Short mmCIF file of N, CA, C and O in Angstrom, two decimals:
data_model
loop_
_atom_site.label_atom_id
_atom_site.label_comp_id
_atom_site.label_asym_id
_atom_site.label_seq_id
_atom_site.Cartn_x
_atom_site.Cartn_y
_atom_site.Cartn_z
N MET A 1 29.70 11.79 8.93
CA MET A 1 29.19 11.94 9.84
C MET A 1 27.78 12.11 9.77
O MET A 1 27.67 13.03 8.45
N GLN A 2 26.71 11.83 10.25
CA GLN A 2 25.68 11.72 9.66
C GLN A 2 24.77 12.68 10.85
O GLN A 2 25.01 12.42 12.05
N THR A 3 24.28 13.17 10.35
CA THR A 3 23.63 14.48 11.16
C THR A 3 21.89 14.07 11.63
O THR A 3 21.42 13.07 10.76
N ASP A 4 21.27 14.58 12.05
CA ASP A 4 20.02 14.45 13.00
C ASP A 4 19.42 14.73 11.50
O ASP A 4 18.35 13.87 10.91
N THR A 5 19.57 15.56 10.16
CA THR A 5 18.54 15.14 9.30
C THR A 5 18.60 14.41 8.19
O THR A 5 17.80 13.61 7.69
N ASP A 6 20.22 13.84 8.46
CA ASP A 6 20.26 12.40 7.74
C ASP A 6 19.64 11.26 8.57
O ASP A 6 18.80 10.67 7.50
N THR A 7 19.68 11.12 9.06
CA THR A 7 18.41 9.90 10.42
C THR A 7 17.35 9.97 10.12
O THR A 7 16.59 9.27 9.89
N GLU A 8 16.63 11.73 10.03
CA GLU A 8 15.11 11.43 9.69
C GLU A 8 15.03 10.89 8.37
O GLU A 8 14.25 10.17 8.16
N THR A 9 15.76 11.66 7.32
CA THR A 9 15.63 11.00 5.91
C THR A 9 15.82 9.93 5.59
O THR A 9 15.08 8.99 5.14
N ASP A 10 16.72 9.02 6.13
CA ASP A 10 17.20 7.71 5.99
C ASP A 10 15.83 6.99 6.65
O ASP A 10 15.26 5.54 6.28
N ALA A 11 15.32 7.62 7.95
CA ALA A 11 14.37 6.76 8.68
C ALA A 11 12.69 6.87 8.46
O ALA A 11 12.08 5.78 7.94
N SER A 12 12.89 7.60 6.81
CA SER A 12 11.50 7.76 6.50
C SER A 12 11.24 6.72 5.05
O SER A 12 12.04 6.53 4.54
N PRO A 13 10.13 6.29 4.74
CA PRO A 13 9.85 5.30 3.96
C PRO A 13 9.91 5.90 2.66
O PRO A 13 9.75 7.21 2.64
N ASP A 14 10.57 5.36 1.63
CA ASP A 14 10.47 5.89 0.02
C ASP A 14 9.10 5.79 -0.61
O ASP A 14 8.38 4.49 -0.68
N ILE A 15 7.78 7.22 -0.30
CA ILE A 15 6.72 6.68 -0.87
C ILE A 15 6.64 8.09 -2.33
O ILE A 15 6.14 8.04 -2.69
N ASP A 16 8.15 7.85 -2.95
CA ASP A 16 7.88 8.47 -4.19
C ASP A 16 6.92 8.20 -5.30
O ASP A 16 6.45 8.36 -6.19
N TRP A 17 6.84 6.45 -5.50
CA TRP A 17 5.90 6.07 -6.28
C TRP A 17 4.46 6.58 -5.99
O TRP A 17 3.87 6.66 -7.32
N GLN A 18 4.23 7.54 -4.89
CA GLN A 18 2.57 7.57 -4.62
C GLN A 18 2.08 8.85 -5.43
O GLN A 18 0.57 8.71 -6.02
N ASP A 19 3.21 9.92 -5.63
CA ASP A 19 2.69 10.81 -6.85
C ASP A 19 2.60 10.49 -8.15
O ASP A 19 1.74 10.24 -9.36
N GLN A 20 3.38 8.54 -8.59
CA GLN A 20 2.89 8.03 -9.83
C GLN A 20 1.76 7.51 -9.83
O GLN A 20 1.29 6.68 -11.16
N ALA A 21 1.36 7.21 -9.17
CA ALA A 21 0.20 5.46 -8.80
C ALA A 21 -1.35 6.41 -8.84
O ALA A 21 -1.48 7.48 -9.22
N LEU A 22 -2.08 5.18 -9.70
CA LEU A 22 -3.17 5.47 -10.47
C LEU A 22 -4.05 6.33 -9.33
O LEU A 22 -4.69 7.17 -9.57
N CYS A 23 -3.87 5.73 -8.33
CA CYS A 23 -4.94 6.10 -7.40
C CYS A 23 -4.58 7.21 -6.30
O CYS A 23 -5.76 7.90 -6.50
N ALA A 24 -3.39 8.37 -6.76
CA ALA A 24 -3.56 9.43 -7.01
C ALA A 24 -4.11 10.37 -7.38
O ALA A 24 -4.87 11.38 -7.17
N GLN A 25 -4.95 9.79 -8.69
CA GLN A 25 -5.70 10.18 -9.91
C GLN A 25 -7.28 9.76 -9.62
O GLN A 25 -7.85 9.92 -10.07
N THR A 26 -7.17 9.21 -8.63
CA THR A 26 -8.82 8.30 -7.84
C THR A 26 -9.26 9.02 -6.80
O THR A 26 -8.20 9.09 -5.59
N GLY A 27 -10.66 8.69 -6.71
CA GLY A 27 -11.14 8.51 -5.05
C GLY A 27 -10.16 7.71 -4.12
O GLY A 27 -10.61 6.64 -4.58
N ALA A 28 -10.24 7.90 -3.17
CA ALA A 28 -9.90 7.57 -1.92
C ALA A 28 -10.89 6.09 -1.81
O ALA A 28 -10.73 4.94 -1.44
N GLU A 29 -12.50 6.52 -1.61
CA GLU A 29 -13.19 5.46 -1.70
C GLU A 29 -13.39 4.13 -2.49
O GLU A 29 -13.44 3.29 -1.86
N PHE A 30 -12.26 4.09 -3.46
CA PHE A 30 -12.52 3.34 -4.30
C PHE A 30 -11.10 2.10 -2.88
O PHE A 30 -11.52 0.58 -3.09
N PHE A 31 -10.13 2.93 -2.70
CA PHE A 31 -9.33 2.37 -1.91
C PHE A 31 -9.31 1.99 -0.43
O PHE A 31 -8.80 0.78 0.17
N PHE A 32 -10.60 2.29 0.24
CA PHE A 32 -10.79 2.00 1.54
C PHE A 32 -12.64 2.46 1.69
O PHE A 32 -12.85 3.25 1.80
N PRO A 33 -13.11 1.12 0.98
CA PRO A 33 -14.54 1.11 1.10
C PRO A 33 -15.26 1.00 2.63
O PRO A 33 -14.22 0.47 3.46
N GLU A 34 -16.06 1.23 2.79
CA GLU A 34 -17.02 0.85 3.82
C GLU A 34 -17.01 -0.54 4.03
O GLU A 34 -16.92 -1.36 3.56
N PRO A 35 -17.27 -0.99 5.42
CA PRO A 35 -17.17 -2.99 4.83
C PRO A 35 -18.06 -2.83 4.56
O PRO A 35 -19.49 -2.73 4.89
N GLY A 36 -17.50 -3.93 3.70
CA GLY A 36 -18.74 -4.54 3.05
C GLY A 36 -18.79 -4.63 1.88
O GLY A 36 -19.32 -5.95 1.09
N SER A 37 -18.26 -3.52 1.29
CA SER A 37 -18.79 -2.58 0.14
C SER A 37 -17.53 -3.79 -0.62
O SER A 37 -15.89 -4.32 -0.29
N SER A 38 -17.96 -3.50 -2.10
CA SER A 38 -16.50 -4.60 -3.25
C SER A 38 -15.39 -3.66 -2.77
O SER A 38 -15.06 -2.09 -3.09
N VAL A 39 -13.88 -4.19 -3.28
CA VAL A 39 -12.54 -3.78 -3.58
C VAL A 39 -12.94 -4.24 -5.17
O VAL A 39 -11.37 -3.66 -5.33
N ARG A 40 -13.53 -4.64 -6.02
CA ARG A 40 -13.35 -4.76 -7.21
C ARG A 40 -13.17 -4.37 -7.96
O ARG A 40 -11.80 -3.59 -9.01
N GLU A 41 -13.29 -2.32 -7.72
CA GLU A 41 -12.90 -1.42 -8.72
C GLU A 41 -11.56 -0.75 -8.33
O GLU A 41 -10.88 -0.40 -9.19
N ALA A 42 -10.92 -0.95 -7.10
CA ALA A 42 -10.01 -0.60 -6.95
C ALA A 42 -8.57 -1.74 -7.49
O ALA A 42 -7.82 -1.20 -7.60
N LYS A 43 -9.45 -2.70 -7.13
CA LYS A 43 -8.22 -3.98 -7.68
C LYS A 43 -8.25 -3.51 -9.71
O LYS A 43 -6.94 -4.17 -9.85
N ARG A 44 -9.39 -3.27 -9.89
CA ARG A 44 -8.94 -3.24 -11.85
C ARG A 44 -8.07 -1.89 -11.42
O ARG A 44 -7.31 -1.74 -12.72
N ILE A 45 -8.34 -0.88 -10.52
CA ILE A 45 -7.64 0.05 -11.28
C ILE A 45 -6.17 -0.11 -10.69
O ILE A 45 -4.88 0.30 -11.52
N CYS A 46 -5.52 -1.05 -10.12
CA CYS A 46 -4.04 -1.54 -9.13
C CYS A 46 -3.79 -2.38 -10.28
O CYS A 46 -2.56 -2.36 -10.17
N GLY A 47 -4.66 -2.99 -10.99
CA GLY A 47 -4.44 -3.98 -12.33
C GLY A 47 -3.42 -3.40 -13.30
O GLY A 47 -2.59 -4.34 -13.74
N MET A 48 -3.60 -1.86 -13.71
CA MET A 48 -3.01 -1.35 -14.59
C MET A 48 -2.10 -0.37 -14.31
O MET A 48 -1.41 0.86 -14.69
N CYS A 49 -1.64 -0.24 -12.93
CA CYS A 49 -0.65 0.63 -12.10
C CYS A 49 0.72 0.14 -11.99
O CYS A 49 0.90 -0.86 -12.09
N ALA A 50 1.60 0.40 -12.60
CA ALA A 50 2.70 0.20 -12.71
C ALA A 50 3.39 0.89 -11.49
O ALA A 50 4.40 -0.27 -11.14
N MET A 51 2.27 1.37 -10.60
CA MET A 51 3.75 1.50 -8.83
C MET A 51 3.16 0.32 -8.34
O MET A 51 3.15 0.23 -6.78
N ARG A 52 2.37 -0.43 -8.57
CA ARG A 52 1.50 -1.65 -7.88
C ARG A 52 2.48 -2.28 -7.03
O ARG A 52 2.21 -2.50 -5.74
N PRO A 53 4.03 -2.91 -7.92
CA PRO A 53 4.86 -3.44 -6.61
C PRO A 53 5.33 -2.69 -5.71
O PRO A 53 5.66 -3.41 -4.28
N ALA A 54 5.42 -1.25 -5.83
CA ALA A 54 6.30 -0.56 -4.89
C ALA A 54 4.93 -0.69 -3.77
O ALA A 54 5.26 -0.30 -2.83
N CYS A 55 3.93 0.13 -4.21
CA CYS A 55 2.67 0.00 -3.21
C CYS A 55 2.57 -1.02 -2.37
O CYS A 55 2.43 -1.11 -1.03
N LEU A 56 2.71 -2.68 -3.04
CA LEU A 56 2.25 -3.68 -1.95
C LEU A 56 3.68 -3.52 -1.05
O LEU A 56 3.34 -3.97 0.08
N ASP A 57 5.05 -3.44 -1.82
CA ASP A 57 6.08 -3.39 -1.29
C ASP A 57 5.59 -2.21 0.42
O ASP A 57 6.22 -2.85 1.39
N TYR A 58 5.28 -1.33 0.35
CA TYR A 58 5.06 -0.69 0.83
C TYR A 58 4.06 -0.98 1.96
O TYR A 58 4.25 -0.94 3.61
N ALA A 59 2.79 -1.29 1.68
CA ALA A 59 2.13 -1.72 2.61
C ALA A 59 2.31 -3.11 3.33
O ALA A 59 1.89 -2.82 4.74
N LEU A 60 3.25 -4.05 3.27
CA LEU A 60 3.85 -4.87 4.29
C LEU A 60 4.74 -4.72 4.83
O LEU A 60 4.82 -5.25 6.00
N ASP A 61 5.79 -3.65 4.38
CA ASP A 61 6.75 -3.39 4.92
C ASP A 61 5.84 -2.24 6.23
O ASP A 61 6.99 -2.66 7.64
N ASN A 62 5.19 -1.61 5.76
CA ASN A 62 4.45 -0.43 7.22
C ASN A 62 3.17 -1.01 7.79
O ASN A 62 2.66 -0.53 8.44
N ASP A 63 2.84 -2.62 7.78
CA ASP A 63 2.05 -3.29 7.72
C ASP A 63 0.41 -2.40 8.18
O ASP A 63 -0.25 -2.46 9.06
N GLU A 64 0.04 -2.08 6.33
CA GLU A 64 -0.73 -1.48 6.90
C GLU A 64 -2.20 -2.19 6.74
O GLU A 64 -2.29 -3.72 5.74
N ARG A 65 -2.62 -1.43 7.54
CA ARG A 65 -4.34 -2.90 7.64
C ARG A 65 -5.40 -2.49 7.29
O ARG A 65 -6.19 -3.05 7.23
N PHE A 66 -5.40 -1.52 6.91
CA PHE A 66 -6.50 -0.98 5.72
C PHE A 66 -6.71 -0.81 4.67
O PHE A 66 -5.73 0.35 4.16
N GLY A 67 -7.95 -0.83 3.54
CA GLY A 67 -7.82 -0.57 2.30
C GLY A 67 -7.02 -1.66 1.25
O GLY A 67 -6.51 -3.08 1.69
N VAL A 68 -7.31 -1.47 0.22
CA VAL A 68 -6.49 -2.23 -0.70
C VAL A 68 -5.29 -1.47 -1.19
O VAL A 68 -4.99 -0.01 -1.14
N TRP A 69 -3.95 -2.11 -1.09
CA TRP A 69 -2.54 -1.60 -1.34
C TRP A 69 -1.79 -2.47 -2.43
O TRP A 69 -2.56 -4.03 -1.88
N GLY A 70 -1.65 -1.95 -3.55
CA GLY A 70 -0.76 -3.27 -4.35
C GLY A 70 -1.75 -4.26 -4.74
O GLY A 70 -1.15 -5.14 -5.21
N GLY A 71 -2.81 -4.03 -5.14
CA GLY A 71 -4.24 -4.84 -5.41
C GLY A 71 -4.69 -5.88 -4.81
O GLY A 71 -5.01 -6.62 -5.29
N LEU A 72 -3.57 -5.62 -3.22
CA LEU A 72 -4.89 -6.81 -2.40
C LEU A 72 -5.02 -6.32 -1.52
O LEU A 72 -4.68 -5.05 -0.64
N SER A 73 -6.68 -6.86 -0.82
CA SER A 73 -6.83 -6.24 0.32
C SER A 73 -6.41 -6.65 1.98
O SER A 73 -5.46 -7.50 1.77
N GLU A 74 -7.21 -6.23 2.63
CA GLU A 74 -7.02 -6.06 3.91
C GLU A 74 -6.31 -8.09 4.11
O GLU A 74 -5.53 -8.31 4.32
N LYS A 75 -7.18 -8.72 3.59
CA LYS A 75 -7.94 -9.88 4.18
C LYS A 75 -6.13 -10.73 3.38
O LYS A 75 -5.49 -11.60 3.65
N GLU A 76 -6.52 -10.07 1.91
CA GLU A 76 -4.73 -11.07 1.32
C GLU A 76 -3.61 -10.66 1.89
O GLU A 76 -2.76 -11.75 1.38
N ARG A 77 -3.23 -9.65 2.04
CA ARG A 77 -2.48 -9.22 3.03
C ARG A 77 -1.74 -9.93 3.72
O ARG A 77 -0.97 -10.42 4.41
N LEU A 78 -3.08 -10.00 4.77
CA LEU A 78 -2.96 -11.02 5.94
C LEU A 78 -2.46 -12.69 5.57
O LEU A 78 -1.46 -13.07 6.11
N SER A 79 -2.97 -12.79 4.47
CA SER A 79 -2.92 -14.25 3.83
C SER A 79 -1.56 -14.29 3.52
O SER A 79 -1.01 -15.55 3.94
N LEU A 80 -0.72 -13.06 3.11
CA LEU A 80 0.63 -13.45 2.23
C LEU A 80 1.52 -13.23 3.39
O LEU A 80 2.68 -14.06 3.39
N ARG A 81 1.04 -12.36 4.38
CA ARG A 81 1.74 -12.51 5.39
C ARG A 81 2.34 -13.68 5.75
O ARG A 81 3.21 -14.09 6.36
N ARG A 82 1.55 -14.34 6.39
CA ARG A 82 1.30 -15.68 6.98
C ARG A 82 1.61 -16.70 6.50
O ARG A 82 2.62 -17.25 6.98
N ALA A 83 1.64 -16.32 5.07
CA ALA A 83 2.36 -17.55 4.18
C ALA A 83 4.37 -17.59 4.21
O ALA A 83 4.90 -18.15 3.68
N GLU A 84 4.38 -16.44 4.32
CA GLU A 84 5.68 -15.86 4.50
C GLU A 84 6.42 -16.36 5.80
O GLU A 84 7.55 -17.06 5.34
N ARG A 85 5.53 -16.29 6.56
CA ARG A 85 6.38 -16.66 7.71
C ARG A 85 6.88 -18.04 8.00
O ARG A 85 7.45 -18.71 8.78
N ASN A 86 5.89 -19.27 7.18
CA ASN A 86 5.74 -20.53 7.10
C ASN A 86 6.92 -21.02 6.27
O ASN A 86 7.64 -20.21 5.32
#
């Protein structure tokens, strides 16, 4: 039998990877830059991070629309979603 607590746990996304991600030790300003600012530094950090695949999966599964997730910008994730639909 499933309790309310079990339902809440099952419904929450798996975010354990976030504690191990390099962005957790870096400033958010790299990953959520002002409009028109470079995302080069964020992508460099993502490129070295072992949690990159989990991060990208999370962003795609949760329709993250802002910032750099899994090494991809908003526009790159949107393009990836569109390509997957076709």
